[in-house]
XYZ file of C-alpha atoms in Angstrom:
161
model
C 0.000 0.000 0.000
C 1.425 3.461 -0.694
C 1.694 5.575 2.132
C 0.901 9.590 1.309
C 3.679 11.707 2.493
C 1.733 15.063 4.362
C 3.133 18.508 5.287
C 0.997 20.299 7.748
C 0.802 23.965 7.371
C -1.033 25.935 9.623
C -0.266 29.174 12.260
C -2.108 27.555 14.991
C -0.391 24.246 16.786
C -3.224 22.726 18.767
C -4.701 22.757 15.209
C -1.758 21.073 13.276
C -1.306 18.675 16.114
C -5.026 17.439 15.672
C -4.953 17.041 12.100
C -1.585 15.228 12.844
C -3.345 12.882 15.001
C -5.977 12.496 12.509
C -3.790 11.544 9.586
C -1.275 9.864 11.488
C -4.277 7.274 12.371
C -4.524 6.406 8.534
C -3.002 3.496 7.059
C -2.519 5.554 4.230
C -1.063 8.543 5.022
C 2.222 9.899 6.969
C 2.591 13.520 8.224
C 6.408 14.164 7.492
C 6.159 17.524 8.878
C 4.799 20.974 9.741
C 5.342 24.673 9.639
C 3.515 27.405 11.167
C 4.189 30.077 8.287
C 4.292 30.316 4.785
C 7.454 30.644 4.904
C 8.366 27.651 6.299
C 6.156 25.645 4.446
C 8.168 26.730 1.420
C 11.194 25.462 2.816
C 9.866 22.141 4.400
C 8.441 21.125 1.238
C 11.272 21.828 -1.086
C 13.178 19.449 1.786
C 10.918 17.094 2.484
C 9.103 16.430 -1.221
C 5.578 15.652 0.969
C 3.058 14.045 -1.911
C 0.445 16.451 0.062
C 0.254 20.051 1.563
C -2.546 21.174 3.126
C -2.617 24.375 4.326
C -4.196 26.847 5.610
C -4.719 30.584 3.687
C -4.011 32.637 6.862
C -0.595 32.680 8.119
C 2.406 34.773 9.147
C 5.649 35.807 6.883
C 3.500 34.724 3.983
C 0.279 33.477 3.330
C -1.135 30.341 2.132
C -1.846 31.136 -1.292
C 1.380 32.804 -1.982
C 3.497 29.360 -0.504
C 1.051 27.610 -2.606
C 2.310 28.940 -5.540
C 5.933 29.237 -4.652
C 5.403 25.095 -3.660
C 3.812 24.677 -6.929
C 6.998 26.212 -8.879
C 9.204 23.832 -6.723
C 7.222 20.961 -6.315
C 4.994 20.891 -9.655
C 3.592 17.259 -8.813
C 2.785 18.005 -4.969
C -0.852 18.325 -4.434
C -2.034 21.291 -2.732
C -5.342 21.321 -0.283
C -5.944 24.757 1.438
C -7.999 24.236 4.654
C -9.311 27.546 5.540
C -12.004 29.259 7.805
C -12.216 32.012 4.881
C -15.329 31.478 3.172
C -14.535 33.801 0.881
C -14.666 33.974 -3.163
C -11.476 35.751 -3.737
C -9.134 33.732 -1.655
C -11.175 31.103 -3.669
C -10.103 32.033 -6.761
C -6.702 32.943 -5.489
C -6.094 29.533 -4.042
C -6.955 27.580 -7.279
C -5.271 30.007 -9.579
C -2.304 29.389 -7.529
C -2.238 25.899 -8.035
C -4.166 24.585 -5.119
C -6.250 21.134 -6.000
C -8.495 22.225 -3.411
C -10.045 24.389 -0.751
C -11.724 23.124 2.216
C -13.549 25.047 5.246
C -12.554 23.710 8.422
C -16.038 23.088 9.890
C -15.406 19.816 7.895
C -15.708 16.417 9.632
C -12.510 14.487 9.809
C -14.260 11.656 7.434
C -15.112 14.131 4.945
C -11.806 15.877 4.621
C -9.476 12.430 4.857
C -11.905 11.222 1.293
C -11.602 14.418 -0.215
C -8.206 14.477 0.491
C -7.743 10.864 -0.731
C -9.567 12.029 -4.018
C -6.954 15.063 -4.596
C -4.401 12.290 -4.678
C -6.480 11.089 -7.437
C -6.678 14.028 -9.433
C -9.710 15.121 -7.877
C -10.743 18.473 -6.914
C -11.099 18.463 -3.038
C -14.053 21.412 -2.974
C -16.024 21.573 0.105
C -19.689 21.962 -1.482
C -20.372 25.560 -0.782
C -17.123 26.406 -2.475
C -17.686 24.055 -5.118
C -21.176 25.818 -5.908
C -19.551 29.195 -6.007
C -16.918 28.206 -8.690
C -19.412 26.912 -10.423
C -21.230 30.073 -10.994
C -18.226 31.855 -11.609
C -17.817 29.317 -14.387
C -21.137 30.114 -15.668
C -20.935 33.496 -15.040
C -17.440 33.835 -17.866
C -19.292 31.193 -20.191
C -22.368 34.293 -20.457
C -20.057 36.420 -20.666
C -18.022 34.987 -23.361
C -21.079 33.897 -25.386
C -22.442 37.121 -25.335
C -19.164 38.616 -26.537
C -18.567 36.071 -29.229
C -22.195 36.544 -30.416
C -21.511 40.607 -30.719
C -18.515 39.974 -32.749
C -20.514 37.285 -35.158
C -23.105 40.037 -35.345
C -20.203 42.565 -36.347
C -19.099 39.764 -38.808
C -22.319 40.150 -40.555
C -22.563 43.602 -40.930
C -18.891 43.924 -43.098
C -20.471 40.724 -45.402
């Protein structure tokens, strides 16, 4: 069985050391470290080469979106799961423009996050429903958008014929 190398990242240690505890208790998954900042998570993962990051958005010295994308340029095969209380489009959009596979609100149950992380693994996108409704009318939102500007210029087309 393959065993998921984690890195923790989160500003908030009782915090890290539960979701230790939770993913240490998988057969599936190791937690090869943690960092409180940004920063460090840079630096842990370039060491460490975890198959996993999940992080939160918030932190010191640099947030999570910003280490998520500096990770990303390192590490272009790491998955990247931000775990966030921000319920918030931007960061949203910020997180998965970054590079992030996901973006999960911590009021999640353990059970829920450890199968949504399991599906990132898998290519998956690890979107807590709420956030996955909201990208989805984004999505729509551009696709009106475009349509509407792709029918003006067919209608422009028209008028030089």
């Amino acid at each position: 069985m393959t065993r998921y190398r984690v890195l923790l990242a989160d500003d908030h240690a009782l915090f890290r050391e539960g979701l230790a505890g939770i993913i240490a208790s998988q057969p599936d998954m190791e937690v090869v470290g943690e960092a409180s900042d940004g920063l460090e998570a840079v630096v842990k993962a370039e060491a460490l080469r975890p198959d996993l990051v999940l992080m939160d958005v918030q932190m010191p010295a640099l947030d999570g979106i910003g280490a998520a994308r500096q990770v990303r340029e390192k590490l272009p095969d790491a998955i990247i799961v931000m775990l966030t209380v921000r319920d918030d489009d931007e960061k949203l959009f910020e997180a998965l423009k970054s590079g992030a596979q996901g973006y999960l609100l911590k009021d999640i149950h353990s059970k829920e996050m450890l199968a949504m992380l399991r599906g990132a693994l898998k290519g998956e996108a690890a979107l807590s429903p709420r956030m996955a409704g909201r990208v989805l009318k984004e999505f729509r939102r551009i696709g009106t958008r475009l349509s509407a500007h792709s029918w003006e210029e067919e209608s422009d087309d028209e008028l030089v014929d």
